[in-house]
Coordinates of C-alpha atoms and ligand atoms in Angstrom, one line a residue:
X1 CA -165.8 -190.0 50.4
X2 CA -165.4 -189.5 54.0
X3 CA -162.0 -187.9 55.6
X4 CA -159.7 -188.9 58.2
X5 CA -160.9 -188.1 61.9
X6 CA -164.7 -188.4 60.2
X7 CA -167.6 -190.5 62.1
X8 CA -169.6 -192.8 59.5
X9 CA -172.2 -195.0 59.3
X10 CA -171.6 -197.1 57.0
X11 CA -174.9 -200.1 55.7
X12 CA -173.6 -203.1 53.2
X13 CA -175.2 -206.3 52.6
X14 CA -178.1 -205.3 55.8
X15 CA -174.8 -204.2 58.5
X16 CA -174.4 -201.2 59.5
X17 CA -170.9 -199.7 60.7
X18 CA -170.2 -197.2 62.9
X19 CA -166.7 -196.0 63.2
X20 CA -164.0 -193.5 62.8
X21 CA -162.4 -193.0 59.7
X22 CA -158.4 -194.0 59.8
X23 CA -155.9 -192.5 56.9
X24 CA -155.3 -194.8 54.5
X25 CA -152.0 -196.1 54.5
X26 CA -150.5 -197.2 50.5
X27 CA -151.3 -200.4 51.1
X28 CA -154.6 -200.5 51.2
X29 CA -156.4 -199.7 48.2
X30 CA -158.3 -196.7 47.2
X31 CA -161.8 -198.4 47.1
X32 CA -161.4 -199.6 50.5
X33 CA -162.3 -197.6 53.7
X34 CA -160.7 -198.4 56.6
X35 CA -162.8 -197.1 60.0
X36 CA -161.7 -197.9 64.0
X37 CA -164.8 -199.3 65.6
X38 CA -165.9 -198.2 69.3
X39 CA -164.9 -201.8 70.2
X40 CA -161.2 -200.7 69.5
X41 CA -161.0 -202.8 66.4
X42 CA -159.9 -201.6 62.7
X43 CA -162.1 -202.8 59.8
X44 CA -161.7 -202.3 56.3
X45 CA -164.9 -201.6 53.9
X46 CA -164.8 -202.6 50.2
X47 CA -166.9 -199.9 49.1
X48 CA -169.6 -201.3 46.7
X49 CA -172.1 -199.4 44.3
X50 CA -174.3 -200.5 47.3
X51 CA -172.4 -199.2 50.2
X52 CA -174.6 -196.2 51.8
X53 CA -172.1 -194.0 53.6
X54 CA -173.5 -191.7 56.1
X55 CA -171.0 -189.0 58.1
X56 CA -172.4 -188.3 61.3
X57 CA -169.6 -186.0 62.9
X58 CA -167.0 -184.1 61.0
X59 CA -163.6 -184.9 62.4
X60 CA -160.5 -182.1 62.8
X61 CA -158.3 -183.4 60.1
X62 CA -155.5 -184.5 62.0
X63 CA -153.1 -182.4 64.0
X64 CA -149.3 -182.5 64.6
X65 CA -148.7 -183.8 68.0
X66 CA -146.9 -181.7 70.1
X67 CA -145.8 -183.4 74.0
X68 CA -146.8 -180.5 76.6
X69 CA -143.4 -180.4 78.6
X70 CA -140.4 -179.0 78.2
X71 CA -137.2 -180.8 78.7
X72 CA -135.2 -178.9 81.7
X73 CA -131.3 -179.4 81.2
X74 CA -130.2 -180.9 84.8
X75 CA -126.5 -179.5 85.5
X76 CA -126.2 -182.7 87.6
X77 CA -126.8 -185.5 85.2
X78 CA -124.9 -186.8 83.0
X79 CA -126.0 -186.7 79.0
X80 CA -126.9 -188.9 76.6
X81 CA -127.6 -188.7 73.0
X82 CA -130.7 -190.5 72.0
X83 CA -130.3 -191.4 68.2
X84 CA -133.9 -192.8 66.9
X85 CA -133.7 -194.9 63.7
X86 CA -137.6 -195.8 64.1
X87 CA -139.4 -199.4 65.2
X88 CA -141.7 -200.1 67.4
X89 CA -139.9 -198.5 70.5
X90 CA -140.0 -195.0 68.6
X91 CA -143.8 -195.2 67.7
X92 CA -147.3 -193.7 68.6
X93 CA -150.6 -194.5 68.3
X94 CA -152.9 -191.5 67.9
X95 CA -156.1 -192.6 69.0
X96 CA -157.6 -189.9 67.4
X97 CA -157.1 -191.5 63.9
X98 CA -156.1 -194.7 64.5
X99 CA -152.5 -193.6 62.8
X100 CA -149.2 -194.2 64.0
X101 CA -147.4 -190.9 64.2
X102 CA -144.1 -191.1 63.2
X103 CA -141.7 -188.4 64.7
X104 CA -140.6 -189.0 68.3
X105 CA -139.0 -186.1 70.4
X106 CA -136.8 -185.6 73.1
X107 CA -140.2 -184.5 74.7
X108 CA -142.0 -187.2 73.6
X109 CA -139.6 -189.9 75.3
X110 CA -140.0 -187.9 78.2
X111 CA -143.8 -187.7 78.3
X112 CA -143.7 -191.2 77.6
X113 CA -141.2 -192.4 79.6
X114 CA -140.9 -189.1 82.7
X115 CA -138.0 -191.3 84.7
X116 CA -135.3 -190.7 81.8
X117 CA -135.6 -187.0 83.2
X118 CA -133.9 -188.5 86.8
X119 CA -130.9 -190.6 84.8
X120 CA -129.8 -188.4 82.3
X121 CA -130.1 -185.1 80.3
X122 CA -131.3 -186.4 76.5
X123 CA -130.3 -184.9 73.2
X124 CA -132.2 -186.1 70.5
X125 CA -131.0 -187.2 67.1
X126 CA -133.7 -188.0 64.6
X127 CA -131.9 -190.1 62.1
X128 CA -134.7 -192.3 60.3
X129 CA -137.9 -193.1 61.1
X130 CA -137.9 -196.8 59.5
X131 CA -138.7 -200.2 60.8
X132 CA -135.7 -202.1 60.7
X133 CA -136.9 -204.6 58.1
X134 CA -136.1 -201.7 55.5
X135 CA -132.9 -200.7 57.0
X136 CA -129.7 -201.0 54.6
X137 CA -126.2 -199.8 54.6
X138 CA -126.7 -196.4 53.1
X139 CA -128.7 -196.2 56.9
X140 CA -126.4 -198.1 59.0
X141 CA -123.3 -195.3 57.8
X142 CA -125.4 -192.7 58.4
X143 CA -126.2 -194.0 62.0
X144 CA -122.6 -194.2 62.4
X145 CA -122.0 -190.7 61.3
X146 CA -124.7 -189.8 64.0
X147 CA -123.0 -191.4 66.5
X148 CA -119.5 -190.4 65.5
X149 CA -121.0 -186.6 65.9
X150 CA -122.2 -186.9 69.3
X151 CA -119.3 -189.0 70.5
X152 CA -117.5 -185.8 69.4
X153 CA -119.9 -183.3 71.0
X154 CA -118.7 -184.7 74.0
X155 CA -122.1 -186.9 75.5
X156 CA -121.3 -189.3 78.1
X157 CA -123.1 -192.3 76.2
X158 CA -125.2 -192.9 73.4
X159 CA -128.8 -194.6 72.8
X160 CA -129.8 -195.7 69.7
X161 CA -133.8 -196.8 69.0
X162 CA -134.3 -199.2 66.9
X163 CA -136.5 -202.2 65.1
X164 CA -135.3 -205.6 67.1
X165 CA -135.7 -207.5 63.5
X166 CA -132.3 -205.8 62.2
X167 CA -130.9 -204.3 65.1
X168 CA -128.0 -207.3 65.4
X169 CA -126.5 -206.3 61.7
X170 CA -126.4 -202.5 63.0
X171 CA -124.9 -203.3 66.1
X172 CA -122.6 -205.2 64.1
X173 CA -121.7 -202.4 61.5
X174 CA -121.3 -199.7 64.5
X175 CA -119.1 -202.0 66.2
X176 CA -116.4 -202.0 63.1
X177 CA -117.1 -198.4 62.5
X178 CA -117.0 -196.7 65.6
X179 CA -113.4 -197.9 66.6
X180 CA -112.1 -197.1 69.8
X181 CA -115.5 -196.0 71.0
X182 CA -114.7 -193.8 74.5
X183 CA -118.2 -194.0 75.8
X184 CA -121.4 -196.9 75.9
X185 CA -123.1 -196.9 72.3
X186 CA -126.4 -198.5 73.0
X187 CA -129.1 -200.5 70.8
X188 CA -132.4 -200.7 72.4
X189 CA -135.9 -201.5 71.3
X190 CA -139.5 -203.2 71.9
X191 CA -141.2 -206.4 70.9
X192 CA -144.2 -204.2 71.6
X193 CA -145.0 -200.5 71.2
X194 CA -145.1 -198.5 74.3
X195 CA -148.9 -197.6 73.5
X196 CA -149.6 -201.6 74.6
X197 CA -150.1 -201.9 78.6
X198 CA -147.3 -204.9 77.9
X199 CA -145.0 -203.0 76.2
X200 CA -141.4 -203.7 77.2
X201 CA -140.4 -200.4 76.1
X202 CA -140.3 -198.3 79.3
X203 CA -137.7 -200.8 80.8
X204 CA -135.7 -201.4 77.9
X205 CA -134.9 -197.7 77.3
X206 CA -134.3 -196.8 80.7
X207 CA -131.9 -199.9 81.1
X208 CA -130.1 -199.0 77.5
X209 CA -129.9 -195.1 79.2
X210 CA -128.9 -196.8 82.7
X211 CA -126.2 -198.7 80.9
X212 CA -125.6 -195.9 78.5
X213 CA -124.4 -193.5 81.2
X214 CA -124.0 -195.3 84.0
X215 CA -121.9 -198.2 83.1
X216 CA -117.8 -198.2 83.1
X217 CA -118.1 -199.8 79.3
X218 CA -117.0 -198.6 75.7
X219 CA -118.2 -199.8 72.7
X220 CA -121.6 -201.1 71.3
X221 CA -123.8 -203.3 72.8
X222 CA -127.7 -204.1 72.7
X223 CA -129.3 -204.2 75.7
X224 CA -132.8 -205.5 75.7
X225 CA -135.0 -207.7 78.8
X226 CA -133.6 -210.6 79.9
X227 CA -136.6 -212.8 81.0
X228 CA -139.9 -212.8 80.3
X229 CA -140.8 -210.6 83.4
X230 CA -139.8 -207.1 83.9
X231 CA -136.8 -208.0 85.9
X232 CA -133.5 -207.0 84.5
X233 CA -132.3 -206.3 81.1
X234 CA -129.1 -208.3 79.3
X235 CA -126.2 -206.6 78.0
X236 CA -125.1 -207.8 74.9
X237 CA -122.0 -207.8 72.9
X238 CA -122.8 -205.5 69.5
X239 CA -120.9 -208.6 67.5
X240 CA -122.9 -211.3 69.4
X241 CA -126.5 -210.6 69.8
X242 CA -128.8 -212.1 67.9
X243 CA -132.8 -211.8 67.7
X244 CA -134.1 -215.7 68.7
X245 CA -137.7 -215.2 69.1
X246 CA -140.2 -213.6 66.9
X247 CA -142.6 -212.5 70.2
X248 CA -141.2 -212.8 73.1
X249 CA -140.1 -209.8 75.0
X250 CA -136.4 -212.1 75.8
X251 CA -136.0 -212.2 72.7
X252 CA -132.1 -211.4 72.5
X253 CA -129.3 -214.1 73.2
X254 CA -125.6 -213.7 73.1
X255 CA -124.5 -216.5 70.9
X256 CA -121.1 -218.0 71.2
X257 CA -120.2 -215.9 74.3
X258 CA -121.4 -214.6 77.9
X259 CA -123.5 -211.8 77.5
X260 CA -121.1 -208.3 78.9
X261 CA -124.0 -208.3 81.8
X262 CA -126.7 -206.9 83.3
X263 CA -128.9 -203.5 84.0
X264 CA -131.0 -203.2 86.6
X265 CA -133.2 -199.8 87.3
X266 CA -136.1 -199.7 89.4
X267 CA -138.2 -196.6 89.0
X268 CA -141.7 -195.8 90.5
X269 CA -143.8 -191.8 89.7
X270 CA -141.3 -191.0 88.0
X271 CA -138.1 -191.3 89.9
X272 CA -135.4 -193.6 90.0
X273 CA -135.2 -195.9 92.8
X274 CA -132.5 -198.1 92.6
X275 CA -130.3 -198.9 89.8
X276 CA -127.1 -200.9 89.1
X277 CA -125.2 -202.3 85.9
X278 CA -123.4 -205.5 86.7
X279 CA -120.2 -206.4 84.5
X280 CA -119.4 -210.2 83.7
X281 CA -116.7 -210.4 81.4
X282 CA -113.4 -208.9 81.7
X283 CA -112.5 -208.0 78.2
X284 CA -114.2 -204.8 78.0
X285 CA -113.1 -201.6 77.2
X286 CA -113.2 -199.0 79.5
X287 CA -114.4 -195.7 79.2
X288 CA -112.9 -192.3 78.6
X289 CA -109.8 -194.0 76.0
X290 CA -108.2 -192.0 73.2
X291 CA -108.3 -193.1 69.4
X292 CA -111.7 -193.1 68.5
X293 CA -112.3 -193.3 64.5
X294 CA -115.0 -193.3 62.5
X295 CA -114.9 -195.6 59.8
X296 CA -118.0 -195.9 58.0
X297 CA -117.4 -197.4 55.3
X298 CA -120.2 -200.3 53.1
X299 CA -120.1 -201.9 49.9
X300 CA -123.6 -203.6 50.0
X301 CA -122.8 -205.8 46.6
X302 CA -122.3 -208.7 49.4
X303 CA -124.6 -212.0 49.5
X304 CA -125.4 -214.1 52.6
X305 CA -126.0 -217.4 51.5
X306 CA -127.1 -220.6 53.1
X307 CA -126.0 -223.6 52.2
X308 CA -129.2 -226.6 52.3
X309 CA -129.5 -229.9 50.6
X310 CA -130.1 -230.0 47.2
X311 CA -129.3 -226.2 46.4
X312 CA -129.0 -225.2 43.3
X313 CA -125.5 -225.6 41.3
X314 CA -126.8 -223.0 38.6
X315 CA -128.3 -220.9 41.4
X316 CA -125.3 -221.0 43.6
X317 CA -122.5 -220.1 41.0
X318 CA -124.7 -217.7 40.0
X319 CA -125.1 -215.8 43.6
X320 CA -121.1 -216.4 44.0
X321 CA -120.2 -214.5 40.4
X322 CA -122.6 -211.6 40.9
X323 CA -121.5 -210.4 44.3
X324 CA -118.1 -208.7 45.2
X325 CA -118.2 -211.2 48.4
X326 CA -120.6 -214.0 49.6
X327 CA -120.0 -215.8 53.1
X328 CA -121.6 -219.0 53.1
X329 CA -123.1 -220.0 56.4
X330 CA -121.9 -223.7 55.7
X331 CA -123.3 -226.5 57.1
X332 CA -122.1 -228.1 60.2
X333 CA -118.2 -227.6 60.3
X334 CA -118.6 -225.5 57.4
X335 CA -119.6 -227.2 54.3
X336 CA -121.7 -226.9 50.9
X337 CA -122.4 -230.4 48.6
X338 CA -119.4 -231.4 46.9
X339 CA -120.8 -230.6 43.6
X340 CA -120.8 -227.0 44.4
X341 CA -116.9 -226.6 44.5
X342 CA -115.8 -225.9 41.5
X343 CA -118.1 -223.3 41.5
X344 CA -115.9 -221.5 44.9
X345 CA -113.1 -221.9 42.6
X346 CA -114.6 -220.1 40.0
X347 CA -115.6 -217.2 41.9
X348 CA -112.4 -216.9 44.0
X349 CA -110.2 -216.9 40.7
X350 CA -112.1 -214.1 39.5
X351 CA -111.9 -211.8 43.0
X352 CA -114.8 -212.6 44.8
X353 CA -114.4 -213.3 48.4
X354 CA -115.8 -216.1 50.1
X355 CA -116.1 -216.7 53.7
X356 CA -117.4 -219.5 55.7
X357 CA -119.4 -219.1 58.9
X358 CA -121.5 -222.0 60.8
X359 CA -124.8 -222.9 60.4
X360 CA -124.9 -224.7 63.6
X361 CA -124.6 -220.6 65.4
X362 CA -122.4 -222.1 68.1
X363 CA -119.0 -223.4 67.9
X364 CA -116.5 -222.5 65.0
X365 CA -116.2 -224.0 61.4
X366 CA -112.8 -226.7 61.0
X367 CA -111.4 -226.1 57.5
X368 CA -109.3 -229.8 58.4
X369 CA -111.7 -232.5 59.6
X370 CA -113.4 -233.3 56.8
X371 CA -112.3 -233.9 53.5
X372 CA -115.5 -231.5 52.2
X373 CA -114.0 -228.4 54.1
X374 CA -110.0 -229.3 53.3
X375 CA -111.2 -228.5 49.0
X376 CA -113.0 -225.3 50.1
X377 CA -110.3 -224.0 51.1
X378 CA -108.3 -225.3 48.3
X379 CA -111.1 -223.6 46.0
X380 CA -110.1 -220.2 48.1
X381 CA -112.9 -220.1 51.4
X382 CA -111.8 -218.5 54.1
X383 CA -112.7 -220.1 57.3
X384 CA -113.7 -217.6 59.6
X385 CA -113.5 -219.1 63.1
X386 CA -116.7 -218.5 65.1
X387 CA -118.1 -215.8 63.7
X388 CA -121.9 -215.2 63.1
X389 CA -123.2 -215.4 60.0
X390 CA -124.9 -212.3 60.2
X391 CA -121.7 -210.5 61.3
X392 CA -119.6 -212.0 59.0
X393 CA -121.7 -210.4 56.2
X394 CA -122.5 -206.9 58.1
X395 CA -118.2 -207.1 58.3
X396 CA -117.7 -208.3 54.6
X397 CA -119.5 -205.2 53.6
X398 CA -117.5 -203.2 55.7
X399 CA -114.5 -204.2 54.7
X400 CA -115.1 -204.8 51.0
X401 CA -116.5 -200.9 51.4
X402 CA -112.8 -199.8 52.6
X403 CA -110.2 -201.9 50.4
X404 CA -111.2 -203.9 47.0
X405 CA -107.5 -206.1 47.6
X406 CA -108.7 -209.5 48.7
X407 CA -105.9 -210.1 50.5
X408 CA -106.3 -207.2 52.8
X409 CA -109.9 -208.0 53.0
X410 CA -108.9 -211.3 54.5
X411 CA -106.6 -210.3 56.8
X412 CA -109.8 -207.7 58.0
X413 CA -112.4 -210.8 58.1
X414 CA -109.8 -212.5 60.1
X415 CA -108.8 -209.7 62.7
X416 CA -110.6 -209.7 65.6
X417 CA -112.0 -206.1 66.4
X418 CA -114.9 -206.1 68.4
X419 CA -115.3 -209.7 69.8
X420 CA -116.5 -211.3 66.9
X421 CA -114.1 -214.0 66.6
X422 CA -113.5 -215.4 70.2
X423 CA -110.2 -217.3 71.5
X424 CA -112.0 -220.5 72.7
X425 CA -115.5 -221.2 72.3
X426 CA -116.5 -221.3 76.0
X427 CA -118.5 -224.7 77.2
X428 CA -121.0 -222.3 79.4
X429 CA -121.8 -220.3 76.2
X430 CA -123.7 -222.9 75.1
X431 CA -127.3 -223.2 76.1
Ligands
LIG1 N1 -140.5 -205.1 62.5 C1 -140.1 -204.1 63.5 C2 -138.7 -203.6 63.2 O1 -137.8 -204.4 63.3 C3 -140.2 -204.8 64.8 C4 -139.7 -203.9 65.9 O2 -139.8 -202.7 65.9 O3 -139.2 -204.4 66.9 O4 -138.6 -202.5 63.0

């Protein structure tokens, strides 16, 4: 069999194939060969007792990549630390193999990206190299404990990479962990990888370092492109932001609230032309504040469940006994079919904690308008105002991971820490 890096000919059923050979990732299988073709194009060859093989060129077995700069620390910039979890943002294509190589460095932003080298100094903090489909909350505490370390090494702000799909139940977790942030944590990422001529990554990363170091803000936030163009970038609130398109490069909303703002930077060879982060809200912290804490904290036995017509009685209890918490993302105002209640009561009597969180996204769930919701709570849900479903679970797990006395739980679930339950639901949050 041919290796990696390896031209081949390859003849089956009167075609013949010319390509290079890629590494074989575990999902393909082992009697499959997987070649780039000069077109650009990745085929896969079921190799047959028929398949002739021919290799035309030995390749170099593949190499570790090494960026050819050097980072030059810049008295006059401020720093950032650049924490990389992995995704898209964070990942290379070597053309060489076809393979996406996985470890990013502070050099390797820099190459790819040179005008981070005219907003900030960058320290870089490897702390998974995942997509964020496979991210849990083993990862999301040790982000936090990344974080929590720079933050105390004194950076001026912090950038986290990061898979889009998950990166609204990390901001969520860093947001209850890292209390009393004193500087900008920041989530960033890409719908495409900044290998793609499209790739939103170059503006996204130097908006998340523009906000990062440049803004006046404490706290987490995801800041990702606001329109479909390469304009600006949103702000988000960490709490708030939720992933509403599968391709689009505008893919992140604030739900339920305004976004914090907007980043704007503006950079041409290299250099940073103009730049400016605009604040919208008031309620922000500020910068520089004492009585930062780290508390990183998970118990993942928590279920998200929502509720649809015709679920399951068997299946529900079932989901409600076997979990330490489950917040139902109730329909409407915040209900499940009748039927189901006893099954709440169950559950509550024997310590699990349920909360209830709307389906509809915007608005809050009324445990008193309809009869449905007033024997929830009398089965034990706890109505928990506007919050996202999504952040209602990332919180359960945080707070089920500090305190197993349901009562304190739900006095955390109901405490506002990080703009996850709002006041008033605002009439221009709604879009
Ligand atoms: N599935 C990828 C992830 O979430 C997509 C991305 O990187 O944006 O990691």
């Amino acid at each position: 069999m041919p290796e990696p890096g390896d031209v081949v000919e390859i003849r089956k059923n009167g075609v013949t194939y010319r390509g290079t050979v890629l590494p074989r990732t575990e999902e393909i299988p082992e009697d499959v060969l997987v070649i780039k073709l000069k077109n650009g194009y990745n085929i896969g060859i079921k190799v047959t007792p028929d398949t002739e093989i021919r290799v035309i060129e030995r390749g170099e077995p593949p190499k570790k990549y090494k960026a050819p700069i050097k980072v030059e620390y810049n008295p006059d910039l401020p720093t950032a630390a650049l924490v990389a979890t992995g995704g898209t943002i964070a990942s290379r294509v070597d053309y060489k193999t076809g393979g996406v190589v996985a470890e990013f460095t502070a050099e390797d932003f820099l190459l790819s990206f040179p005008e981070i080298a005219d907003l900030a100094n960058l320290k870089l903090k490897q702390v998974s190299n995942i997509f964020s489909e496979d991210m849990t909350p083993e990862y999301w505490v040790r982000v936090a404990e990344g974080v929590a370390e720079e933050i105390k090494n004194g950076v001026d702000g912090i950038v986290i990479t990061h898979g889009t799909d998950t990166m609204h139940y990390t901001s969520a977790f860093l947001s209850f962990a890292l209390q009393n942030a004193p500087v900008p944590v920041v989530l960033v990422g890409a719908q495409r990888s900044s290998d793609r001529p499209s790739s939103d990554a170059a503006i996204n990363l130097l908006n998340a370092l523009n906000v990062a170091v440049n803004s006046d803000l404490a706290g987490t936030f995801i800041v990702m492109h606001e329109t479909m163009d390469d304009r600006y970038c949103t702000i988000h609130p960490g709490t708030r932001a939720r992933k509403m398109h599968t391709s689009r490069r505008d893919t992140f909303k604030t739900i339920g609230d305004i976004p914090v703002g907007r980043s704007y930077v503006l950079a041409r060879a290299g250099k940073i032309e103009e730049r400016w982060v605009e604040i919208w809200g008031e309620e922000f912290r500020k910068r520089g504040q004492n009585g930062f804490k780290l508390v990183a904290k998970a118990n993942p036995n928590v279920f998200l469940l929502k509720a649809f017509p015709g679920l399951r009685k068997d299946v529900f209890e079932r989901i409600l006994l076997e979990h330490d918490g489950v917040i139902i993302e109730g329909t409407g105002l915040g209900h499940v079919r009748q039927e189901l209640i006893p099954s709440i009561a169950e559950a509550t009597e024997s310590g699990v904690f349920i909360g209830v969180t709307p389906q509809p996204l915007f608005g809050r769930v009324h445990p008193h308008v309809y009869s449905t919701a007033v024997k929830m709570v009398q089965a034990g849900a706890v109505y928990l105002e506007d919050m996202l479903p999504e952040t209602a679970l990332v919180k359960l797990i945080w707070a089920l991971g500090q305190t197993k006395d349901r009562e304190k739980v739900k006095e955390i679930m109901l405490t506002n820490y990080a703009g996850e339950i709002t006041k008033h639901s605002r009439p221009d949050a709604f879009w």
